[in-house]
mmCIF file of C-alpha atoms and ligand atoms in Angstrom:
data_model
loop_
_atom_site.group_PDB
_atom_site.id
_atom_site.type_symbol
_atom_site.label_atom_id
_atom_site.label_comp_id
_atom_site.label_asym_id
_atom_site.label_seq_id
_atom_site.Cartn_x
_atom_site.Cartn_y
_atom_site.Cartn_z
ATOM 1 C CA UNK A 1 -75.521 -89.001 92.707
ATOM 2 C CA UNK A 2 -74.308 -92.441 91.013
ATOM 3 C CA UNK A 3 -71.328 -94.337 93.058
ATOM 4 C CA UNK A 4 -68.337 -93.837 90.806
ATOM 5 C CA UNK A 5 -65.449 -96.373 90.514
ATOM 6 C CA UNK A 6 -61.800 -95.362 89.357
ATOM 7 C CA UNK A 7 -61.931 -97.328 85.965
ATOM 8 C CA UNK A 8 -58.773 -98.340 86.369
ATOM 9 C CA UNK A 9 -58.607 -99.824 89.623
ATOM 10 C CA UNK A 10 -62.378 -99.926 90.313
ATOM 11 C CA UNK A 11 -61.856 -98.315 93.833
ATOM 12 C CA UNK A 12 -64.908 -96.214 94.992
ATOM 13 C CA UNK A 13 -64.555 -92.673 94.330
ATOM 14 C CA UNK A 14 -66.260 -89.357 94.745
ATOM 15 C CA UNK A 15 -67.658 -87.059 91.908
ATOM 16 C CA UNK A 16 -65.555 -84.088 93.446
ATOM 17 C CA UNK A 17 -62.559 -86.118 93.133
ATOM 18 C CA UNK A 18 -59.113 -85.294 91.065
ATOM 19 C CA UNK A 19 -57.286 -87.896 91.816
ATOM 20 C CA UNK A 20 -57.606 -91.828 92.815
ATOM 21 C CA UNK A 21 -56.185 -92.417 96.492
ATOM 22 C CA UNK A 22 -55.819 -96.056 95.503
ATOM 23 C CA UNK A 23 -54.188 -96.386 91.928
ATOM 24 C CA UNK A 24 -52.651 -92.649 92.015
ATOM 25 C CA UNK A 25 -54.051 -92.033 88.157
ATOM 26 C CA UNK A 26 -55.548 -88.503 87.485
ATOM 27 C CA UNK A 27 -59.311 -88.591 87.354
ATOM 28 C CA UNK A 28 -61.532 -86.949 85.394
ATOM 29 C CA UNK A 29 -65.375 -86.938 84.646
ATOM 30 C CA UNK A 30 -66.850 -87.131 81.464
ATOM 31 C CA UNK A 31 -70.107 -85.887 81.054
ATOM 32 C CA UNK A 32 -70.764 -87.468 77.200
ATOM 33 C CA UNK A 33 -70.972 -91.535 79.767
ATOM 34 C CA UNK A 34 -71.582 -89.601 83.078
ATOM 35 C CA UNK A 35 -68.368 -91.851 84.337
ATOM 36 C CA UNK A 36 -65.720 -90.735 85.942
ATOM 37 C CA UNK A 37 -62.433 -91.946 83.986
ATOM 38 C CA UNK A 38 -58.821 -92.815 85.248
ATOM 39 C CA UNK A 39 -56.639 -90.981 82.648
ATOM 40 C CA UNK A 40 -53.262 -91.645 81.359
ATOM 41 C CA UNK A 41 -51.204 -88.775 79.561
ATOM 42 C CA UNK A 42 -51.434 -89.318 76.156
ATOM 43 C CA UNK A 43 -50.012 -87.304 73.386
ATOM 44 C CA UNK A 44 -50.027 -83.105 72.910
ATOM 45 C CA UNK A 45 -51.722 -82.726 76.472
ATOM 46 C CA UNK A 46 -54.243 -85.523 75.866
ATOM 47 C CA UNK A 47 -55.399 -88.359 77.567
ATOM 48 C CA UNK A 48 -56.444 -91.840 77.391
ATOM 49 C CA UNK A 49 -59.393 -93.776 79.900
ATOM 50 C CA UNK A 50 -58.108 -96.671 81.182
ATOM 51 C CA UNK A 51 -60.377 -99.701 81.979
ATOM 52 C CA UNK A 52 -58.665 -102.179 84.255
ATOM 53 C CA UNK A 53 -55.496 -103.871 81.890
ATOM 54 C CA UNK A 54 -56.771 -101.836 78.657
ATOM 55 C CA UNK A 55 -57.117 -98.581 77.591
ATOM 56 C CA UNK A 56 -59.429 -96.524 75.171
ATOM 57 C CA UNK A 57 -58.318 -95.940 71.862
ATOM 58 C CA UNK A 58 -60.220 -92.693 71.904
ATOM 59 C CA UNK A 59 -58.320 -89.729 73.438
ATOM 60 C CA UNK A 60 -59.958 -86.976 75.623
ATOM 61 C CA UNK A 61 -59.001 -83.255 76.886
ATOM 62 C CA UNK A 62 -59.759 -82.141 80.346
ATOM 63 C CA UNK A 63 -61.205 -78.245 80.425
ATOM 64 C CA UNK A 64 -59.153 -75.807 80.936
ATOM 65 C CA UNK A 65 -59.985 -74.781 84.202
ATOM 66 C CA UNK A 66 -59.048 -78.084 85.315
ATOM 67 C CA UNK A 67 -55.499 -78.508 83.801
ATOM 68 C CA UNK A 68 -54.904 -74.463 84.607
ATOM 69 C CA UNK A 69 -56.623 -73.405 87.503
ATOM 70 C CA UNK A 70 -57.732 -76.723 89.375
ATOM 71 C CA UNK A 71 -60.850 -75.281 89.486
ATOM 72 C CA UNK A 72 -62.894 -78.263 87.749
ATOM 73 C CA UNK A 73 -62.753 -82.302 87.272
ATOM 74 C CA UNK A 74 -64.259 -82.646 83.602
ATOM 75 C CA UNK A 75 -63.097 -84.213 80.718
ATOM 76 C CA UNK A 76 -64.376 -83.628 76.606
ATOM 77 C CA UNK A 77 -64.157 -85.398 74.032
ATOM 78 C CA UNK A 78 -60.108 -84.239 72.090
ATOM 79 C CA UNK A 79 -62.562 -82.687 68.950
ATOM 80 C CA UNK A 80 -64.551 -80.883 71.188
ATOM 81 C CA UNK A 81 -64.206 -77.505 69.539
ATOM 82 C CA UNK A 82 -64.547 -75.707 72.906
ATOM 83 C CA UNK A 83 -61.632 -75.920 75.501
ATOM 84 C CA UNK A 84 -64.257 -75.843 78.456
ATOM 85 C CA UNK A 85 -66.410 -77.941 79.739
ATOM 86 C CA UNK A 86 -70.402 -77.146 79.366
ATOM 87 C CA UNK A 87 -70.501 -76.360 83.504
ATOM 88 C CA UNK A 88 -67.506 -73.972 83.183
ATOM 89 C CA UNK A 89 -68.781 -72.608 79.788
ATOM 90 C CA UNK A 90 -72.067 -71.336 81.718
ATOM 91 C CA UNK A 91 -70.110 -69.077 84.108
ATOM 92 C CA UNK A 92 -69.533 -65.641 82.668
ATOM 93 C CA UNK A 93 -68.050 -63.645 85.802
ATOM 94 C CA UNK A 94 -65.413 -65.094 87.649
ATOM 95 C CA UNK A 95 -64.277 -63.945 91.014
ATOM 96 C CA UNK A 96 -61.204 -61.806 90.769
ATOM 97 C CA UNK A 97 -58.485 -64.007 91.395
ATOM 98 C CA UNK A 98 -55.513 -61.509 92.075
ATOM 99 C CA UNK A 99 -57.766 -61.151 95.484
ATOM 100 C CA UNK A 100 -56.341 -63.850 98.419
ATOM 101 C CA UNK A 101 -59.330 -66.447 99.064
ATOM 102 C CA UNK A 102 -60.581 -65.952 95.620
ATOM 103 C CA UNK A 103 -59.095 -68.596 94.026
ATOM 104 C CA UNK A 104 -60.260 -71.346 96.920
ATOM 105 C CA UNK A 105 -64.065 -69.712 96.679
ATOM 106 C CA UNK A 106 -63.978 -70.285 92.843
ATOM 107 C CA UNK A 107 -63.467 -73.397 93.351
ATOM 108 C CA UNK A 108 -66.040 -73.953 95.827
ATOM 109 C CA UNK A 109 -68.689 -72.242 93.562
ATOM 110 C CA UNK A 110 -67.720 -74.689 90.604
ATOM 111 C CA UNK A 111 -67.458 -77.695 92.559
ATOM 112 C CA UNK A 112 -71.180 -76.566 93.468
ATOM 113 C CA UNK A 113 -72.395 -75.828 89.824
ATOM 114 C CA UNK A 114 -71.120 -79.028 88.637
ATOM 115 C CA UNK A 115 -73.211 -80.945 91.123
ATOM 116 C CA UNK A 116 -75.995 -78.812 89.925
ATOM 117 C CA UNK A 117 -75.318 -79.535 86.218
ATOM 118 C CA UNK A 118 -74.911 -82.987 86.582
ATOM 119 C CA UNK A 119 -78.669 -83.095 87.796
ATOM 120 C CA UNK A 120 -79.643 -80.591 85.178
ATOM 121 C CA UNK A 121 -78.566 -83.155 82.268
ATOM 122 C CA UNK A 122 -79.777 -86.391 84.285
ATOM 123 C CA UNK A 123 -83.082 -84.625 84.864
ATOM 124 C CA UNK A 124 -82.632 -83.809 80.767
ATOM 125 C CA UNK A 125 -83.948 -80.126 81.409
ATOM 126 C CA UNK A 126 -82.924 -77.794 79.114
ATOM 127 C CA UNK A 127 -79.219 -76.477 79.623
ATOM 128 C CA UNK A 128 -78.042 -74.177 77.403
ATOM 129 C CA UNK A 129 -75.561 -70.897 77.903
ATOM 130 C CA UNK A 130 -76.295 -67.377 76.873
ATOM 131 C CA UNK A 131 -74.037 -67.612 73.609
ATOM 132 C CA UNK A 132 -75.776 -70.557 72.051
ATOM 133 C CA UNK A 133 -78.877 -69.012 73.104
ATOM 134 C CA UNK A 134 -79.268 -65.383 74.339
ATOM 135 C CA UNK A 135 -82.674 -65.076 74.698
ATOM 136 C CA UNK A 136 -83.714 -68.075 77.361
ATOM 137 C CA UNK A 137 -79.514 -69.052 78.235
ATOM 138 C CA UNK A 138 -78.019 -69.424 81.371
ATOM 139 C CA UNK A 139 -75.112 -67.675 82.889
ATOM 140 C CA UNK A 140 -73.765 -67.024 86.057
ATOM 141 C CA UNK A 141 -71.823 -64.313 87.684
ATOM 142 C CA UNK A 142 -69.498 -64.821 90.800
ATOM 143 C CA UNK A 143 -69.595 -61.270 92.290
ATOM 144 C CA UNK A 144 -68.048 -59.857 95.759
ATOM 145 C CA UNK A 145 -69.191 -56.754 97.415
ATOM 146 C CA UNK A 146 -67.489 -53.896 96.625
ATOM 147 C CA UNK A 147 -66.936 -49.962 97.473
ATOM 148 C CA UNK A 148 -67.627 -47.335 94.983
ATOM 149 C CA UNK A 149 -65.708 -44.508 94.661
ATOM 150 C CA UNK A 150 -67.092 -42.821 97.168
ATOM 151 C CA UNK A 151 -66.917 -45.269 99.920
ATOM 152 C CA UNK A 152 -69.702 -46.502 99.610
ATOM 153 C CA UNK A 153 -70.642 -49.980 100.417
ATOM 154 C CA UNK A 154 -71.686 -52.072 97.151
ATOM 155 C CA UNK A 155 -73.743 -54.949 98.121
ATOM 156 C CA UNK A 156 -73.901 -57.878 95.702
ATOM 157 C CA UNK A 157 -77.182 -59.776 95.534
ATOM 158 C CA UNK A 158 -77.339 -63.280 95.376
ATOM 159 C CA UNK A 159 -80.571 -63.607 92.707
ATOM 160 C CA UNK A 160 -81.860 -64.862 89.370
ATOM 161 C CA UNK A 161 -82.663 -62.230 86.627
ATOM 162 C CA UNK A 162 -83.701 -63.386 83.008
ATOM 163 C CA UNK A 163 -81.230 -66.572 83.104
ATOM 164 C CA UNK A 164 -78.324 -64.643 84.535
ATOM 165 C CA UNK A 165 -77.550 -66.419 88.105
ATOM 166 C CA UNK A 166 -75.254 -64.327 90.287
ATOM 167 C CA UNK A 167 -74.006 -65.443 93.259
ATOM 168 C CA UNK A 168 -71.961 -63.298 96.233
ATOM 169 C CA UNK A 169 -68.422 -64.950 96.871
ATOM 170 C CA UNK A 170 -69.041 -64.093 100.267
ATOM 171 C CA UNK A 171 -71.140 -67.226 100.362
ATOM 172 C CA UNK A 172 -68.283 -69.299 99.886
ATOM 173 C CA UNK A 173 -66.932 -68.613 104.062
ATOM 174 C CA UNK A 174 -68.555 -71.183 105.733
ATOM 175 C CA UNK A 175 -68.754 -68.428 108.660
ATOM 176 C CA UNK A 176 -70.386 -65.806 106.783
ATOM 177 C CA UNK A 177 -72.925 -68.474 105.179
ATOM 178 C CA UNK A 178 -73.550 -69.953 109.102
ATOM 179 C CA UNK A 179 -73.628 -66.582 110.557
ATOM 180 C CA UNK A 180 -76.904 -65.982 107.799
ATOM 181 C CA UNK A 181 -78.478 -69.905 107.530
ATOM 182 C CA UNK A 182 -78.612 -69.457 111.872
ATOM 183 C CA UNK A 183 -80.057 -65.843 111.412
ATOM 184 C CA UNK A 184 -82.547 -66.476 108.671
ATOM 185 C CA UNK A 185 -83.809 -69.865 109.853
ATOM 186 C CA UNK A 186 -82.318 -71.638 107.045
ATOM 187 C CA UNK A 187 -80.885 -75.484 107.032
ATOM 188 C CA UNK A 188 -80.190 -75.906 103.706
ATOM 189 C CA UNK A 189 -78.175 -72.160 103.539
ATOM 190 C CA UNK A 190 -75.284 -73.789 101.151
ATOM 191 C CA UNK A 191 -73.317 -73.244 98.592
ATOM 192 C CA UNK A 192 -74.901 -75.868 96.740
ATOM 193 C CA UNK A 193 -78.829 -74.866 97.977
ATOM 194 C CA UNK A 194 -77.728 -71.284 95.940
ATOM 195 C CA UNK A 195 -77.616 -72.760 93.146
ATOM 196 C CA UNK A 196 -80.620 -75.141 93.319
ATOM 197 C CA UNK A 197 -82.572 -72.462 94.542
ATOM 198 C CA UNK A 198 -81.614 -69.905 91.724
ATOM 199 C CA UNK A 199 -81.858 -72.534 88.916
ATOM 200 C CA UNK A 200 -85.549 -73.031 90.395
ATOM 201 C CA UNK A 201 -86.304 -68.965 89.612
ATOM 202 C CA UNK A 202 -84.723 -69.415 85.935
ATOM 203 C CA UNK A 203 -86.991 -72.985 85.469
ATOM 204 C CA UNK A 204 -90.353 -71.171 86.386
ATOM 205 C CA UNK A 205 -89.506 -68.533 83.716
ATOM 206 C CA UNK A 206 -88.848 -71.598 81.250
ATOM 207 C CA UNK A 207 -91.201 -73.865 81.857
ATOM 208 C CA UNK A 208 -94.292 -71.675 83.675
ATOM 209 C CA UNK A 209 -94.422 -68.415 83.119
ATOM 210 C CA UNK A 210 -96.083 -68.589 79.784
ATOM 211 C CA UNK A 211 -97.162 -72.187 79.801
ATOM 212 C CA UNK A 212 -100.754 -73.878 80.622
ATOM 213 C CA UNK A 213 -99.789 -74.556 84.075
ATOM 214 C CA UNK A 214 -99.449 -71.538 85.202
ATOM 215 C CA UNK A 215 -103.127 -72.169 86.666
ATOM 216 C CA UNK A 216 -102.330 -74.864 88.543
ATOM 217 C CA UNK A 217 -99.518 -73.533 89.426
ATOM 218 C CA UNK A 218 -101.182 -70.008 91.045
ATOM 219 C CA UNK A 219 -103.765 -72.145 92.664
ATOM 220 C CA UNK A 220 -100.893 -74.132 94.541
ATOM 221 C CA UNK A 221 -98.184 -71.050 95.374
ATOM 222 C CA UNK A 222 -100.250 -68.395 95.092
ATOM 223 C CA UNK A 223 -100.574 -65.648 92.540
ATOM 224 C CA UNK A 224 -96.927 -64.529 92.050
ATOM 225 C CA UNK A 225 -98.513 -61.082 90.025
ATOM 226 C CA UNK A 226 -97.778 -59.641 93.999
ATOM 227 C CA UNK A 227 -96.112 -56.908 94.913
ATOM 228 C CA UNK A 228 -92.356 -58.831 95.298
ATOM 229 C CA UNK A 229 -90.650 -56.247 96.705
ATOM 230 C CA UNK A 230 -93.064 -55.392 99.018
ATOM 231 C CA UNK A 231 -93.554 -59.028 100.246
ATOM 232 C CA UNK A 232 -89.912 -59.589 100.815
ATOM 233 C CA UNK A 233 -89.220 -56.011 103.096
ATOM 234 C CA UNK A 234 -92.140 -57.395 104.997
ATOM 235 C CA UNK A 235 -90.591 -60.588 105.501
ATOM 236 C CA UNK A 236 -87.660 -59.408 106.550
ATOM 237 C CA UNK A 237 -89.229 -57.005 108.737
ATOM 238 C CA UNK A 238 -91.933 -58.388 110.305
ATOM 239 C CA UNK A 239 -90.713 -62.277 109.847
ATOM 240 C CA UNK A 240 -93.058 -64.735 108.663
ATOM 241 C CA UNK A 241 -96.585 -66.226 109.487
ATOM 242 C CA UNK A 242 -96.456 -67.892 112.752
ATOM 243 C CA UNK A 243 -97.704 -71.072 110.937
ATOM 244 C CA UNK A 244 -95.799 -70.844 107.844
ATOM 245 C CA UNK A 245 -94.410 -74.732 108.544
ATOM 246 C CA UNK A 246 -98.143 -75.747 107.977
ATOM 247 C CA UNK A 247 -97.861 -74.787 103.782
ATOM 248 C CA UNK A 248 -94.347 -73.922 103.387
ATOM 249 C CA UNK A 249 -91.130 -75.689 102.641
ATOM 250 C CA UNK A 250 -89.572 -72.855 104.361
ATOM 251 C CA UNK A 251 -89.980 -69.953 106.390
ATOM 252 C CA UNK A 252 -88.208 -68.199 103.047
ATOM 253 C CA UNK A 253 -90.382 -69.880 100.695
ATOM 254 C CA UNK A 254 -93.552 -67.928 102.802
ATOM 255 C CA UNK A 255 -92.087 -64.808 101.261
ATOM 256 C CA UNK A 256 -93.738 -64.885 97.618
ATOM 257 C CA UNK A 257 -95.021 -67.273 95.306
ATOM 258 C CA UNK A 258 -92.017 -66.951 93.101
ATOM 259 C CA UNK A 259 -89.621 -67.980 96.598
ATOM 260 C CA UNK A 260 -92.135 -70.830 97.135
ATOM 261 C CA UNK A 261 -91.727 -72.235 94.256
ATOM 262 C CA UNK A 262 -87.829 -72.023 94.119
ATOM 263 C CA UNK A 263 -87.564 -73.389 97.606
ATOM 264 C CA UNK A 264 -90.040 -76.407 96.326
ATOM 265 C CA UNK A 265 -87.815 -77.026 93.448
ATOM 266 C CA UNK A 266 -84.392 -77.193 95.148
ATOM 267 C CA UNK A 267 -86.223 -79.314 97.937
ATOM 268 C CA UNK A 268 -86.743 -81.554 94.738
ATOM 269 C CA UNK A 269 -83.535 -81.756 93.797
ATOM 270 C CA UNK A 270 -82.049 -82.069 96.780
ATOM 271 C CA UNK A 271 -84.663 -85.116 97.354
ATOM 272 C CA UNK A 272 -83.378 -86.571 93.840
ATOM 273 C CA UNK A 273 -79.602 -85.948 94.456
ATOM 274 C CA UNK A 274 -79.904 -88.091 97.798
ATOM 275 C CA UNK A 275 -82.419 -90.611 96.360
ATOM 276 C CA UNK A 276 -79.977 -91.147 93.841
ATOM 277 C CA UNK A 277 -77.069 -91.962 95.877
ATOM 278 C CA UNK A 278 -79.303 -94.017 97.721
ATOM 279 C CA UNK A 279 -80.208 -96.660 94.539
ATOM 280 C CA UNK A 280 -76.996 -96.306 93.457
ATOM 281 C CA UNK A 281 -75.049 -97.924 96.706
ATOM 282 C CA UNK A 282 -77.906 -100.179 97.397
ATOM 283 C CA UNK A 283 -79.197 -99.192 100.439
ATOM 284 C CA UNK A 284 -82.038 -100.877 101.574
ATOM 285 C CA UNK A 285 -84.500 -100.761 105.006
ATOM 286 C CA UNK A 286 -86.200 -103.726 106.057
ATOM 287 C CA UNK A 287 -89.265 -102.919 107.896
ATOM 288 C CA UNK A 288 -89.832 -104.593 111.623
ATOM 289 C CA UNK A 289 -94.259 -103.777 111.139
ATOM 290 C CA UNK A 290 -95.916 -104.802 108.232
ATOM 291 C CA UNK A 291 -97.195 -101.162 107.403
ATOM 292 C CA UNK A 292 -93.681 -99.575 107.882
ATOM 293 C CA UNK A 293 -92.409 -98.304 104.233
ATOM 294 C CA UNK A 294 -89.714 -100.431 102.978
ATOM 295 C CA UNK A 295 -86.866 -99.405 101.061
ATOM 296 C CA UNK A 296 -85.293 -101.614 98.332
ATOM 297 C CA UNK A 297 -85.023 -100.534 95.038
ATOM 298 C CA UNK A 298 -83.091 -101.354 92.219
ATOM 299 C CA UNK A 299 -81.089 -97.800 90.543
ATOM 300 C CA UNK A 300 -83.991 -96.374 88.575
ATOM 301 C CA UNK A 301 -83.438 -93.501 85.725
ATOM 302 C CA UNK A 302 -83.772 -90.663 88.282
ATOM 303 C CA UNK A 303 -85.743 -88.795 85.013
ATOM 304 C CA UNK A 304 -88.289 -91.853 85.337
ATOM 305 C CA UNK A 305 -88.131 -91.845 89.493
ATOM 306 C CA UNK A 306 -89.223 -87.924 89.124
ATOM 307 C CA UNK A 307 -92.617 -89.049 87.088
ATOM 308 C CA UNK A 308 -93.751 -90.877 90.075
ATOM 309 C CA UNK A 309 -94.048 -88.743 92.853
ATOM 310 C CA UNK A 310 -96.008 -91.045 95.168
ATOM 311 C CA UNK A 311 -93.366 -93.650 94.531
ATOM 312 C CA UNK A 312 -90.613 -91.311 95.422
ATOM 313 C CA UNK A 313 -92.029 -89.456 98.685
ATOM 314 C CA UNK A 314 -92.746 -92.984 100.452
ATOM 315 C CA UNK A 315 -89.000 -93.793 99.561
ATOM 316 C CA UNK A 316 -88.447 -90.297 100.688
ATOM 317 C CA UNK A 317 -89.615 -90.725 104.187
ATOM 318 C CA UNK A 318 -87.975 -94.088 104.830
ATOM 319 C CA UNK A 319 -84.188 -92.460 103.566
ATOM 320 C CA UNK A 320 -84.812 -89.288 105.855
ATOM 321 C CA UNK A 321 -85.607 -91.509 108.673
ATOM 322 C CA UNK A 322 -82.170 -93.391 107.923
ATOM 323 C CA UNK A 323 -80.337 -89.910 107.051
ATOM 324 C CA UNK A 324 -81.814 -88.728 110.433
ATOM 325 C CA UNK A 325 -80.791 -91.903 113.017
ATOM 326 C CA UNK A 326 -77.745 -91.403 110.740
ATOM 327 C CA UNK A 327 -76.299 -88.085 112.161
ATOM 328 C CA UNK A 328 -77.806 -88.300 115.779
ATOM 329 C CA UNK A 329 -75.631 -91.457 116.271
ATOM 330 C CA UNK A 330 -72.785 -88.855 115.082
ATOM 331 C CA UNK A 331 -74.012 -86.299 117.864
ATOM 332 C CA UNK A 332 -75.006 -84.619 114.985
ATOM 333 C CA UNK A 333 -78.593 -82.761 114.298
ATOM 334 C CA UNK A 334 -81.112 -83.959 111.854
ATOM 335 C CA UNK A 335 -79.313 -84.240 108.482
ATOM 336 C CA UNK A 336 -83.013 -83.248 107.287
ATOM 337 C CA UNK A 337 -85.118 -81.204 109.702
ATOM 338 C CA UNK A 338 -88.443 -80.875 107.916
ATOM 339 C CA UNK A 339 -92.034 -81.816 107.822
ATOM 340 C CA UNK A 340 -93.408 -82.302 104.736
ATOM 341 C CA UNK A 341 -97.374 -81.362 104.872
ATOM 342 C CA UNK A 342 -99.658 -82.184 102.525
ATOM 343 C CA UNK A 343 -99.559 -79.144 100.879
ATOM 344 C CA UNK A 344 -95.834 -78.746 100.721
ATOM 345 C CA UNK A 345 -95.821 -82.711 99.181
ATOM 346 C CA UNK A 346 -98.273 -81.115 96.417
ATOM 347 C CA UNK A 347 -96.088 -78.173 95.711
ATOM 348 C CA UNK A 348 -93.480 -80.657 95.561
ATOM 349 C CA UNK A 349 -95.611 -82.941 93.461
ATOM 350 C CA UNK A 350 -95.839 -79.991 90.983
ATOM 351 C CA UNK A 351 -92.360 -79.657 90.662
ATOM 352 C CA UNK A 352 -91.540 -83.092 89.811
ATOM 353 C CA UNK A 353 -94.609 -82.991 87.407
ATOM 354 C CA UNK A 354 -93.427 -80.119 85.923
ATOM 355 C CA UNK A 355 -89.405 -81.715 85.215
ATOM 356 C CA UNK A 356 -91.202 -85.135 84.337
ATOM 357 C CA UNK A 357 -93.152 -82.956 81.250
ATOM 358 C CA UNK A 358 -90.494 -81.579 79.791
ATOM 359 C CA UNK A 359 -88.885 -83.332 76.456
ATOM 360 C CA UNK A 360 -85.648 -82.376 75.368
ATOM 361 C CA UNK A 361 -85.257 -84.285 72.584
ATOM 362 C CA UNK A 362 -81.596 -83.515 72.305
ATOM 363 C CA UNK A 363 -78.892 -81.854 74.526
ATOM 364 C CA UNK A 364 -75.520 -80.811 72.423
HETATM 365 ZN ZN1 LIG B 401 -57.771 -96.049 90.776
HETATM 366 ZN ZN1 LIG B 402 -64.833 -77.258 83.398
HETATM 367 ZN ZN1 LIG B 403 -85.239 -66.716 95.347
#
């Protein structure tokens, strides 16, 4: 993630933020400059950036969600002929919010999308909802489990299917969510990992299924034509390979080619995300040995960063070993407990490959 500055006061703020804890202005960011702007009210409901002593001439809108519902921090351009934002435009099914919690979990499962957009459009992958493009949109549902009629239980499934990304609300209670990531073996269980991981299911329809690496990619994951619902009731029942750290992200990711690959892809953008932030703040490690990997490198496109892989895992280790010394001086555990293997860095490899290949010429 970029370091933001209010734009009025240039404090340091975060991309989650609503509101700037030094100046007080209302803060909003605007995808169209991938800034975050300090806002002025302006005239009928709009507003104005302001930029130290001056302010923009050009007036803005915040979505709807955000000025009704809290539930986003986005700004459009005033002739935007939509009144939300692209993020909030992609969700289809929101929880119901007559239900108490619903509200606050909304919010948490925006807050996470937009993190996930953001990367989307600074990867430049294709990002496009169902009603501009039915066929290969994207759309998400926020569902919660329900009982039918007849008392029975109605489970929601957290899964991709044909770009439509639903997601159980139930994730949203941290104890819930704990209770599974503990049970299942799974550190990166979050809110935010959801999405990454589901996005990963709709970008292998996209950009493998019925492309010319679907070769390379069967010879690295495996051939995904599988039984899939046989290979996930034997994971869950039987658990998986006792050496599944040796090729596999994740114990999940051992499941089926298809999971591999969508644990290798939100490993990649998690990498990115945290790279990122990295560049952006400066953060640099000088090396005591010669042949200890240094890290000091000026903010590079993150697009560009993603077409060199080799470039990016050796800044890779160096930041996890930082992230890691990090959280154990908090009494923490490892901020990033794996082990990448040479055949999980090719997997990985693949991935970035894969993002790095794709031209969108043009994102309206
Ligand atoms: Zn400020
Ligand atoms: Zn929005
Ligand atoms: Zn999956």
């Amino acid at each position: 993630m970029k370091t933001f500055h209010c734009t009025a006061c240039q404090a340091l703020i975060f991309f989650e933020n609503t509101k700037c804890l030094s100046c007080g202005r209302t803060l909003a960011f605007f995808p169209d400059r991938a800034e975050m702007l300090a806002l002025d009210a302006a005239e009928q409901g709009l507003w104005r950036a302001v930029r130290g002593d001056a302010v923009d001439s050009d007036t803005v809108k915040l979505c709807t969600n955000y000025s009704d519902h809290g539930a986003c921090n986005w700004a459009m351009r005033s002739d935007d002929s939509e009144s939300m934002c692209r993020s909030c435009l992609l969700t289809h099914t929101i929880p119901n919010l007559d239900v108490p919690g619903n509200p606050e979990a909304w919010v948490k499962l925006e807050t996470a999308k937009r993190r996930l957009v953001y990367a989307l459009l600074n990867l430049n992958l294709p990002l496009r909802n169902k009603l501009q493009d039915e066929k290969s949109g994207l759309e998400f549902k926020f569902l919660s489990d329900s009982v039918t009629a007849n008392g029975d239980q109605s489970r929601v499934l957290t899964g991709h299917d044909n770009g439509l990304i639903t997601i159980n609300v139930a994730e949203t209670d941290d104890i819930y969510r704990e209770t599974q990531r503990l049970r299942h073996r799974e550190p990166y269980r979050t809110l935010l990992g959801h999405f990454r991981h589901e996005i990963g299911h709709y970008f292998w329809d996209l950009l493998i299924a019925d492309s010319k690496r679907i070769g390379d990619y069967r010879r690295l994951f495996g051939d995904e034509r599988v039984d899939y619902q046989l290979a996930l009731k034997q994971h869950y029942e039987v658990g998986p390979p006792a050496n599944w750290a040796d090729n596999f992200i994740s114990a999940y990711a051992s499941t089926h080619p298809w999971e591999d690959w969508a644990e290798s892809w939100a490993h990649v953008m998690h990498m990115v995300d945290a790279l990122e932030t990295a560049h952006f703040v400066g953060l640099s490690v000088k090396p005591q040995r010669p042949d200890e990997p240094e890290l000091s490198v000026p903010p590079v496109p993150t697009r560009a960063h993603v077409g060199d892989f080799d470039h990016l895992i050796e800044e890779w280790k160096t930041l996890t070993y930082v992230l890691n010394n990090l959280t154990r001086g908090l009494g923490l555990s490892d901020a990033y407990p794996f082990v990448l293997s040479v055949p999980i860095a090719d997997k990985l490899r693949f991935v970035c490959d894969t993002i790095a290949s794709v031209n969108v010429k043009k994102q309206e």
